[in-house]
JSON list of C-alpha atoms in Angstrom, two decimals:
[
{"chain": "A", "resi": 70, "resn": "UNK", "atom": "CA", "xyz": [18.60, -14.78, 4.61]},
{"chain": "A", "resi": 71, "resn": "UNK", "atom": "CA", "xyz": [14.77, -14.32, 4.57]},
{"chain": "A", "resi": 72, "resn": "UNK", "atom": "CA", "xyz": [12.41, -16.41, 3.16]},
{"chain": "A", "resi": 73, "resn": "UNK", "atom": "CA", "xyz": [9.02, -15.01, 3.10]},
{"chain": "A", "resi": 74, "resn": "UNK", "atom": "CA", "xyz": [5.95, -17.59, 2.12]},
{"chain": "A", "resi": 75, "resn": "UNK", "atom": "CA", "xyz": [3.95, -14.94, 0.93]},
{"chain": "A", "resi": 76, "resn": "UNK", "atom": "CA", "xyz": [4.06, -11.44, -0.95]},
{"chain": "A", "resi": 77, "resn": "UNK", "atom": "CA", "xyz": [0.72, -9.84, -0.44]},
{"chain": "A", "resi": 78, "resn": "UNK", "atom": "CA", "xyz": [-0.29, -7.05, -2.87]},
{"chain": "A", "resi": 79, "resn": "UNK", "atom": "CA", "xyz": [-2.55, -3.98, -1.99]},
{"chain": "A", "resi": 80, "resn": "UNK", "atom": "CA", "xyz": [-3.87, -2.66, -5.31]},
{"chain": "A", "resi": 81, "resn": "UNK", "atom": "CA", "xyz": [-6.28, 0.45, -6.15]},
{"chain": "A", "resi": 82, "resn": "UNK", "atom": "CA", "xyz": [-9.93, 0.06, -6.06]},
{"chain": "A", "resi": 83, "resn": "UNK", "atom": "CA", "xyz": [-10.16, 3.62, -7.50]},
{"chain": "A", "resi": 84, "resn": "UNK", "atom": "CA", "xyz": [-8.22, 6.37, -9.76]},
{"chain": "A", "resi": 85, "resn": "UNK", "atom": "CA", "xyz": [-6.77, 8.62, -7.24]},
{"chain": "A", "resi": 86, "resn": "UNK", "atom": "CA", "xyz": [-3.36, 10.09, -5.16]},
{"chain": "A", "resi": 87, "resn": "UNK", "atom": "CA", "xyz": [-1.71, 7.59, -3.40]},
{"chain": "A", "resi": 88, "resn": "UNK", "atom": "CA", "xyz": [0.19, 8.87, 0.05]},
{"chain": "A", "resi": 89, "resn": "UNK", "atom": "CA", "xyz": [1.90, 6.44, 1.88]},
{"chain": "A", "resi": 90, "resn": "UNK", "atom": "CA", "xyz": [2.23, 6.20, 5.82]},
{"chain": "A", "resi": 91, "resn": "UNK", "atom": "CA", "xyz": [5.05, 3.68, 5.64]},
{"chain": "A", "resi": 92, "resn": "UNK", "atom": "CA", "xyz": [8.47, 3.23, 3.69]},
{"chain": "A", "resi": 93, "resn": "UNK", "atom": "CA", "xyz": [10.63, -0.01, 2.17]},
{"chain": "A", "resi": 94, "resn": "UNK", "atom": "CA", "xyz": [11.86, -1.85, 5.10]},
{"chain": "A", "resi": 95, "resn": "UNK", "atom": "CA", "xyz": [9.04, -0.77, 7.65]},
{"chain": "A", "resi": 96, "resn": "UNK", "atom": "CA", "xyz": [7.87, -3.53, 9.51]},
{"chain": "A", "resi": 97, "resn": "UNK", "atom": "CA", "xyz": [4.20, -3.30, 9.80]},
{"chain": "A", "resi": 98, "resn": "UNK", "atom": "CA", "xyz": [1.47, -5.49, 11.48]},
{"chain": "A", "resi": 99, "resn": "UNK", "atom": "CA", "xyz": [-1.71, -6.61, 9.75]},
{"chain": "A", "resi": 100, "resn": "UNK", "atom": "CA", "xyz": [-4.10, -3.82, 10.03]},
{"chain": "A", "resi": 101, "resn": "UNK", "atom": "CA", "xyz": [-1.74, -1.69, 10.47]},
{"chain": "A", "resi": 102, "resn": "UNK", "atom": "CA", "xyz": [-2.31, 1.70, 8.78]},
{"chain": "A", "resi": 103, "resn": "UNK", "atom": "CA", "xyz": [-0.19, 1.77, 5.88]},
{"chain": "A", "resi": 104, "resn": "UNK", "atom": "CA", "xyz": [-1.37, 4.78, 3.74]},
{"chain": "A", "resi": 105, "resn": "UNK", "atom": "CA", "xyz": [-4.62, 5.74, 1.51]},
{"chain": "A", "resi": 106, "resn": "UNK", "atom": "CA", "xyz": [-5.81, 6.42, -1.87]},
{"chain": "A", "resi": 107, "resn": "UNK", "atom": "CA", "xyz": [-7.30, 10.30, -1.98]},
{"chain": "A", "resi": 108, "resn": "UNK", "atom": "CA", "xyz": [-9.40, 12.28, -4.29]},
{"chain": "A", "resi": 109, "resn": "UNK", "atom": "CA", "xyz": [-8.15, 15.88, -5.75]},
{"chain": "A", "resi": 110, "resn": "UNK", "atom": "CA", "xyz": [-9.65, 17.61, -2.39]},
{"chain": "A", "resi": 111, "resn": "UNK", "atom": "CA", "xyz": [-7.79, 15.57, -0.28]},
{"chain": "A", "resi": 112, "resn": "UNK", "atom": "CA", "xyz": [-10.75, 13.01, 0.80]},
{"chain": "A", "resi": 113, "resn": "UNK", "atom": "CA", "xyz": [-10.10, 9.50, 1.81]},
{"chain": "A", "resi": 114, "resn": "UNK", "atom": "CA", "xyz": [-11.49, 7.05, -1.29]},
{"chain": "A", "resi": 115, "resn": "UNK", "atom": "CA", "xyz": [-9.65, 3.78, 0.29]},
{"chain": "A", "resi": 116, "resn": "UNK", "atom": "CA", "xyz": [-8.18, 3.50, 3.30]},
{"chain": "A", "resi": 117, "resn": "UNK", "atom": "CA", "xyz": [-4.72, 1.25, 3.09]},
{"chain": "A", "resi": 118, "resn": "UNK", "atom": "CA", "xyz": [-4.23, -1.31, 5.91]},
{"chain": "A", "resi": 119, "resn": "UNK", "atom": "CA", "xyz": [-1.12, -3.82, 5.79]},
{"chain": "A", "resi": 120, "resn": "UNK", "atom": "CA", "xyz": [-2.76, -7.08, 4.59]},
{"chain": "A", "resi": 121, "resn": "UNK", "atom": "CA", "xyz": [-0.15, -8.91, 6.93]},
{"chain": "A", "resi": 122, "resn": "UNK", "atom": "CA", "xyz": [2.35, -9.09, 9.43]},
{"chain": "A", "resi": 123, "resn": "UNK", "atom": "CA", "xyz": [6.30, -8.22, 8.15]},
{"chain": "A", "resi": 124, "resn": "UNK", "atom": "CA", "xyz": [8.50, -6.27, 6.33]},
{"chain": "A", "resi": 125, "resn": "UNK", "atom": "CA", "xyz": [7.52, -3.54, 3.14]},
{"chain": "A", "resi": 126, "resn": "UNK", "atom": "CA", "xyz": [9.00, -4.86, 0.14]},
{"chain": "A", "resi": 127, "resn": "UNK", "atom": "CA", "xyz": [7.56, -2.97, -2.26]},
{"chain": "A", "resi": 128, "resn": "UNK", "atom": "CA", "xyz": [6.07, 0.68, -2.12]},
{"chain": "A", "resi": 129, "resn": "UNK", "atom": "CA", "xyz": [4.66, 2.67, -5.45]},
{"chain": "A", "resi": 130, "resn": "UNK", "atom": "CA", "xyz": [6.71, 6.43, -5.09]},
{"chain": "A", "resi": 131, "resn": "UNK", "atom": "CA", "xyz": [4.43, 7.82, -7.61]},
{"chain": "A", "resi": 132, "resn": "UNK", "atom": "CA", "xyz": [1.53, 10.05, -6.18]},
{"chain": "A", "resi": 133, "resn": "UNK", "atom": "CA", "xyz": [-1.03, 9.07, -9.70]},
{"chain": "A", "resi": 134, "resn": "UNK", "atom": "CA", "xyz": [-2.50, 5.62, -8.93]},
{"chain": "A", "resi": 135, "resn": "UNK", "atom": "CA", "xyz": [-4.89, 4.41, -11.21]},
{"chain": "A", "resi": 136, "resn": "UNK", "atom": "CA", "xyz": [-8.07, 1.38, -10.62]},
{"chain": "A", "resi": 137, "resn": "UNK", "atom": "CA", "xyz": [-6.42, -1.83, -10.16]},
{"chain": "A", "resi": 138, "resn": "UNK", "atom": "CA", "xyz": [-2.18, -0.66, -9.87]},
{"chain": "A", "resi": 139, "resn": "UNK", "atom": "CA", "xyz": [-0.68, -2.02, -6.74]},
{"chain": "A", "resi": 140, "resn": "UNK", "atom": "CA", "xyz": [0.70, 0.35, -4.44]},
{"chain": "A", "resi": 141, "resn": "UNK", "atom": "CA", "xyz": [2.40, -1.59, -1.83]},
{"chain": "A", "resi": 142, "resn": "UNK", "atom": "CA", "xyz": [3.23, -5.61, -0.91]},
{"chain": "A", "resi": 143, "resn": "UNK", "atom": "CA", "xyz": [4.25, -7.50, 2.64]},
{"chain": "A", "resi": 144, "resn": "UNK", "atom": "CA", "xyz": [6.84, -10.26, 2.64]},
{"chain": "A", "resi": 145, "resn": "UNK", "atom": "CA", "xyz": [4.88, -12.71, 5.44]}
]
């Protein structure tokens, strides 16, 4: 069993396609690339880097992401 002391959110800052670089169960490292938030052409409007060290918990599978949705959370 796990216990995590922490489950830290990413959320939109804009409307947008979400693409994730990461699935469930990835281990990722803070600052790790994680994904980004894209316009219709395909440019970059927010970056996504893992806000902390552990395991993907939770990962938004739709591609429409809208100001403020989360998109992905860290168990630290």
């Amino acid at each position: 069993c796990t216990l995590f002391e922490r489950f830290v959110w990413l959320r939109s800052d804009h409307d947008g396609f979400w693409y994730p670089r990461v699935q469930v169960g990835d281990v990722v490292q803070e600052g790790q690339d994680v994904g980004a938030v894209m316009d219709y052409a395909g440019n970059v409007l927010q970056p996504a880097v893992a806000p902390a060290s552990g395991p993907v918990l939770f990962l938004v599978t739709s591609l429409a992401i809208n100001t403020g949705d989360p998109f992905l959370a860290v168990g630290a």
